[in-house]
Every structure is written in structure tokens, then in C-alpha cells.
Amino acid sequence: MTALSHQCLKPRGALYGLWIAALVIAAVAGLYCAYTMEHAGHHITGMTNRVVWGLPHVFAVSLIVAASGALNAASMASVFNVSIYKPYSRCSVALAISLLIGGVMVLVLDLGRPDRLIVAVTHFNFRSVFSWNVFLYTGFLLLCIVYLWFLCERRYQHQIKRIGLAALVWRIMLTTGTGCIFGFLVGRNSLDSALLAPMFIVLSLVTGTAALALCLLAIARSQQNPLPVATVRSLSTLMIWFVAALGYFAIVHHLTNLYVAEHAASERLVLGGSMAALFWIGFVTVGLAGPLLLLMKNLIADTDADYKTQKRRLQFASAAALIGGASLVYVIIIGSQVSAQRLFPGKTVLASSFGDVGNASYQPSLWEWGLGFGGVAVGLLIFQLLLRLFPFTADRQHS
Amino acid sequence: MQSTSNSVSARRRFLQKLGLLGAASALSSYTLIEVSASTAQGASAVNRWGLLIDTAKCSAGCDACVTGCNEEHGIDATGRDDTRAQWIRKIDLQDNLTGRESSLPMMCQHCASAPCVDVCPTGASFKRDDGVVLVNKHTCIGCRYCVMACPYKARSFIHETISNQKSIAPRGKGTVESCTLCVHRIDANTGQQPACAEACSKDAHDAILFGDLNNPDSEISRSLKQHKAIEVRSDLGLNTGVRYTGL
């Protein structure tokens, strides 16, 4: 067994240059979109006073949740002592930091008054889950920085399990907090559920592992040093469990909603209304069935079976899981606002001067897409920068 | 040597003056705070302001309360109904069992346990001692969590720049607002009704009654004792300051 060593990742080549250029353009475009939205006001977006949280929130929540899950490899190695993930610990923590910054950036730039960020970090209402999240996000960032430091310093090796455990507990709190942002909204039928917190934890495991798998495959390609088969198969196994668990929570969530009569309208919207296509195709087919089928094939195949096919399956399954995760977040956030709030049980609303009849419509604008992708680009740029500046990438590994 | 002792004493004098200046400014700002606190007449928990809406008197085709509110607070139509501020809206209902129709205005319910106040991360959404729920325009960051949390869809996010504002209702792009129960009229202590109630009475409907829910002798408290009034979404246990009869 060769000793574990790390290096800075400094890829060259036209393709890499193009990739970085694309990310920079997307990041700048995202900032421009945010500036325009802030300057002109949110009326240029698809958001209204019925749908006040739009696509930027879908991007922000997806990124933040994925950030928490991206720490999986580090947690597996440091806390559960799974040696196969040790070479990827630093990368895993760096990705978590990057995605979190990207997500929080989108969240902040979508505020009505992003210039008042200083107010958000100096005035706290501790009854608000949002306030807790300010601490959860900053705490997570600090923990991850310390975690990376310990991972890089030989003299702190004996402390890694402790910091890893702290980060694991913290990220579970973080995703619980994110889930609770929605779970505490008692006035909205589709959200009023304690199940959202554990569902967001599982969602983070799925999307975080998927994002990390894609990054590790890309890094391996740039290093011309393929991921070991064992790693590909282990990631496949993890993903299967996580995707299956997400499916379980989604089924329980919808079954309980269907059971409660007052939630029937919001369930109809998701299962058979304007959100149905995204739910059934985006989440169930692409996000659940697709990855499960592809990854099961990987596990059924012999260990020595075609490596490239196994790798490609993991790649497609991860991309599909990310699309599925984002679709689920969209259905949860937008779906909860599109359906009319029921104020008068036993009565039909005949007319309203402001949107109590029928479902609202929401069409995300280009500004929102721009800001969302800008956040993703900023996250990925930070990740590239971290890998370039610090020895976070494992060198050739053989056992 | 001489020059050194001169410079030391000059520095001492400077520091002494700086200290005196600091003490004077601290004292004056303390005095100002004290004066301002003693002259301001704050909201008192002795009162709890609220509305009682008689849906039997509310007419389906009438929107006088909405117009009255908009005029009072300078809420102009922007041409985009989905994004303009909606402090108060009219809803027409039909009972599924009896087919009986009713109409009512819906606005901020000024809940005692207001979800908007609970979720606001900066504390910009707050409840005064007299039960009026307001938004502090200086600390609202426009996160819209309160809009999401309000079960009554009573809050509006301001999507665009506002011109021709009224001094009694400062408003701002990128922040959230809702019915203030015409708090400027309450604080003026002239016994004026909120604009919606006034407009309703002007149209001879008298469907909106404003008053002090804590005062057992007020008209609103007496009416509440006589009629069966309900809270909308009473299942949430929010103890609303706005009640409805005839529903």
C-alpha cells in the first residue's frame, strides 16, 4: 500500500480553459441578473405576491442541501473509518464549502434588500428558523475550514475523528434547519409536516453524494488517473441506499398528505396538476427510478466487468439524481405557493380581488435562471480555486 | 528636554479635552434618549385593537374598504395585479352545504401569536403592545418568509419602486408590508376609525367595526358578546384581532 499523498490540481488544456471561461461567464451573468433584479425590483421576475419564493430559492436550497451531503465522503472516512474514502476527504470538505457559498450567495442576492445583509447578521429573532440558519451556515463553514486544516496537518491526525463527528452532527442540524424552514409553515397545507426535516437530510445525502461523485470523476479524468473500481462500486451502493430512502420519505409524505382531507387540493396539484410533470418525470422517473436502475446494474455486474460502463452509469445516475433532487425542491417550494391557501373549509370561493380562486401560475424569468446558474458557477469556481491552491486532491492511490 | 515636556503636557491637554468631549456627548445622547422616551406615547397593553366584520352587512359588489385603504396609504394600481400591494382584498364565498353566499374583506388579522412575527429573522415583523402587527421598514431585508408564513395571504412584497408615498405610510421596494390597522390614526388618538371601516360606513354598510377588544364596555366587545363571531383558521390557534360574524 502506497502512502496517501495529496497535490494541487493544476489542469491545463483548451477544454479546461473553456470550462473555466464558461463558469466565469455564468458567474458574472448571475451577478448581473442579481443587480438588475435588485435595481428594477422583483416585478421583472416571474415571482408575484402569490409565489414569493421562486427559482432562486430552488437553486439556493438545492445547493445548500447538496453542500451538507457533499461532506459524506469525509464523514465516511473520518467518523466511520471507511478507508476507501480517505483519499477524497479533503475534496469532499472543499466541495461542501464551495456549494454552501454558492447557495448562500443566491439566497442573499435574491433578498428584496440584499444591501441590508449587515442587518441580517446583527439583528436576530431566535424564534425564527431563518435566524438559526445564519448560525448553522456560518458554523458549518467554520467547522469545514477547521476540518480541512486538520486533514492537511499531520500533527492533528488524532483529532480528525472528533472534528469529523462535529461536522457530521452539524450538517445534520443544518439540513434539519433547512427542512424546518418549510416544515414550520403551518399556513400552507403541503408544507405543514415534520417529515420535511428528515426528507431534506436524505435529499442532502443523495444530491451531495451525486455532486461529489461527478466532481471526483471529473478530477480523475483531468489527472488521467481513473477512480478505482471499488470506489465507483461503493459510491453506487451508497447512492442506491440514499435514493431508495428518499423515495421512501417521498411516498410517506404524499401518503400522509392524501390521508388528510384538507391537504387533498395541494396533493392533486402535485400528483395530477401543474406540478405533476415535474414530479412524475423530473423526480420519480429521472431522480428515483433512473439512478436506481443504473446503479443496480452496476452492483449486479461483476467487479471486473467493463469499468467504463460502470463509471458512465455512476455519472448518468449522479446527474439524474441532481436533476431529480432539484425537481423535488421545485415541487415542494413552488408547489406549496401555487396552490390556493384554504381559508374557509366547507365553502367555495366564488370571487376574490386577489388570487383566492384557482391555482397561481409561475413562470421563472431569465433573470432567475441567470442568478441560479450564477450561484452554481460561483460554487464550482471556488471549488476549482481551492483545488488549485491547496493540496486537496489525492495522488495516485493503489492498494 | 523642554520641548519634550511641552509635547507631553500638550498631549495630556488634548486627551483631557477628548475625554470631556466624549463624556459630554455620551451625556447629551443619554439625555436625548430619555427625553424622547418620556415624550413618546407608546402603545399600551391596556388596549388590544381589533375589528369585527359583519359579513351579513358586507355587499358582494362593494369594494369601498379596498379603495379607502388604497387611498389612505397611497397604494396605486401598478397595472400588475399579481405584484401590486394588497393590504385588503374582497372575497365572495358560497357555503357548500346550504348554498348561502357571503362576502367579506380579508386583511392582516393582527394575530396575538403571529406566525409572521415568529419567522421574521431580523425581528422586523413585530407586534406592538396594543396588538397591532407591523413591519419595521428599516430592518426588513425582504426575505419574504413572513409572506410564506401568513396563513391569510395578507402580506405583500413590494416588487417595484414606489412614487408619491404618503408620510403616514412609508413604503419601500424590496420590503414587505401589510395592513397597519391605520396605526397612524390610532396613535393620533383622535378616535378616528381605520380607513376601511370609515369607507364602509360612508357607503352605509357599517360592516366593519373597530375598537378595543380589551375594553369590556367598547362597542366591539359588546357586539362580540352578543353575536357568534369566529376567527378565520381558528384551528391554528392564533388568537386573531379580526373576527367575523355571519359566516
XYZ file of C-alpha atoms in Angstrom, chain A residues 106-252:
147
model
C -28.073 33.061 -4.386
C -30.202 33.298 -1.243
C -28.721 36.663 -0.273
C -28.849 38.159 -3.764
C -32.500 37.215 -4.078
C -33.423 39.225 -0.987
C -35.548 42.291 -1.573
C -32.815 44.282 0.145
C -29.506 42.422 -0.287
C -27.761 45.650 0.764
C -29.118 45.020 4.259
C -27.132 41.828 4.762
C -25.473 43.539 7.721
C -28.939 43.823 9.332
C -29.445 40.084 8.856
C -26.252 39.315 10.762
C -26.713 41.873 13.525
C -30.438 41.587 14.315
C -31.638 38.182 15.409
C -35.023 36.768 16.243
C -34.330 33.413 17.795
C -37.891 32.215 17.241
C -37.132 32.251 13.533
C -35.624 29.203 11.831
C -34.048 31.628 9.369
C -32.075 33.159 12.220
C -30.853 29.750 13.337
C -29.783 29.104 9.775
C -27.484 32.138 9.798
C -25.585 30.400 12.618
C -25.907 26.966 11.059
C -24.405 28.132 7.757
C -21.572 30.184 9.240
C -20.861 27.466 11.810
C -20.754 24.859 9.058
C -18.278 26.970 7.081
C -16.025 27.449 10.096
C -16.166 23.776 11.020
C -15.328 22.780 7.459
C -12.340 25.147 7.382
C -11.013 23.691 10.642
C -11.766 20.194 9.348
C -9.700 20.872 6.205
C -6.889 22.286 8.286
C -6.794 19.192 10.489
C -6.942 16.930 7.445
C -3.922 18.708 5.989
C -1.819 18.786 9.185
C -0.135 15.575 10.185
C 0.080 16.709 13.848
C -3.728 16.914 14.081
C -4.423 13.459 12.679
C -5.586 12.208 16.076
C -8.217 14.989 16.195
C -9.774 14.226 12.810
C -12.389 11.828 14.154
C -13.594 14.464 16.624
C -13.850 17.276 14.122
C -15.392 14.859 11.614
C -18.036 13.881 14.149
C -18.735 17.534 14.959
C -19.125 18.310 11.249
C -21.416 15.311 10.804
C -23.677 16.403 13.659
C -23.590 19.993 12.433
C -24.561 19.094 8.873
C -27.483 17.037 10.110
C -28.583 20.102 12.098
C -28.075 22.276 9.034
C -30.275 20.157 6.778
C -32.830 19.789 9.549
C -32.862 23.577 9.818
C -33.311 23.948 6.066
C -36.153 21.421 6.079
C -37.738 23.181 9.032
C -37.834 26.487 7.097
C -40.624 24.825 5.150
C -41.913 22.419 7.774
C -42.810 25.265 10.140
C -45.123 26.967 7.652
C -48.411 25.891 9.199
C -50.484 28.044 6.869
C -49.539 26.018 3.816
C -51.055 22.579 3.608
C -48.407 20.839 1.573
C -45.590 22.056 3.823
C -47.059 21.666 7.266
C -45.188 18.441 8.043
C -42.405 17.356 10.373
C -41.408 14.840 7.692
C -39.753 17.597 5.675
C -36.760 17.776 8.024
C -35.691 14.098 7.672
C -36.613 14.188 3.992
C -34.206 17.085 3.468
C -31.477 15.165 5.290
C -31.918 12.228 2.920
C -32.138 14.582 -0.049
C -28.811 16.066 1.013
C -27.259 12.598 1.113
C -28.467 11.930 -2.436
C -27.532 15.219 -4.076
C -24.323 15.707 -2.081
C -23.026 12.246 -2.964
C -24.083 12.751 -6.585
C -22.278 16.108 -6.799
C -19.156 14.650 -5.197
C -19.214 11.609 -7.492
C -19.370 13.868 -10.556
C -16.521 16.026 -9.240
C -14.349 13.007 -8.397
C -14.928 11.561 -11.875
C -14.003 14.905 -13.456
C -10.876 15.207 -11.288
C -9.863 11.632 -12.118
C -10.241 12.460 -15.800
C -8.106 15.580 -15.529
C -5.457 13.647 -13.582
C -5.668 10.821 -16.113
C -5.950 8.592 -13.116
C -9.255 6.700 -13.120
C -11.182 6.224 -9.883
C -10.642 2.712 -8.520
C -13.422 0.260 -9.380
C -14.012 -0.263 -5.669
C -14.727 3.456 -5.242
C -17.131 3.511 -8.182
C -18.967 0.498 -6.782
C -19.020 1.886 -3.257
C -20.406 5.207 -4.442
C -23.001 3.271 -6.448
C -24.040 1.322 -3.345
C -24.291 4.478 -1.250
C -26.368 6.200 -3.879
C -28.760 3.253 -4.113
C -29.434 3.385 -0.385
C -29.825 7.143 -0.345
C -32.093 7.278 -3.420
C -34.227 4.456 -2.031
C -34.531 6.259 1.307
C -35.550 9.472 -0.463
C -38.205 7.557 -2.362
C -39.455 6.112 0.922
C -39.779 9.542 2.537
C -41.477 10.974 -0.545
C -44.017 8.137 -0.545
C -44.761 8.523 3.173
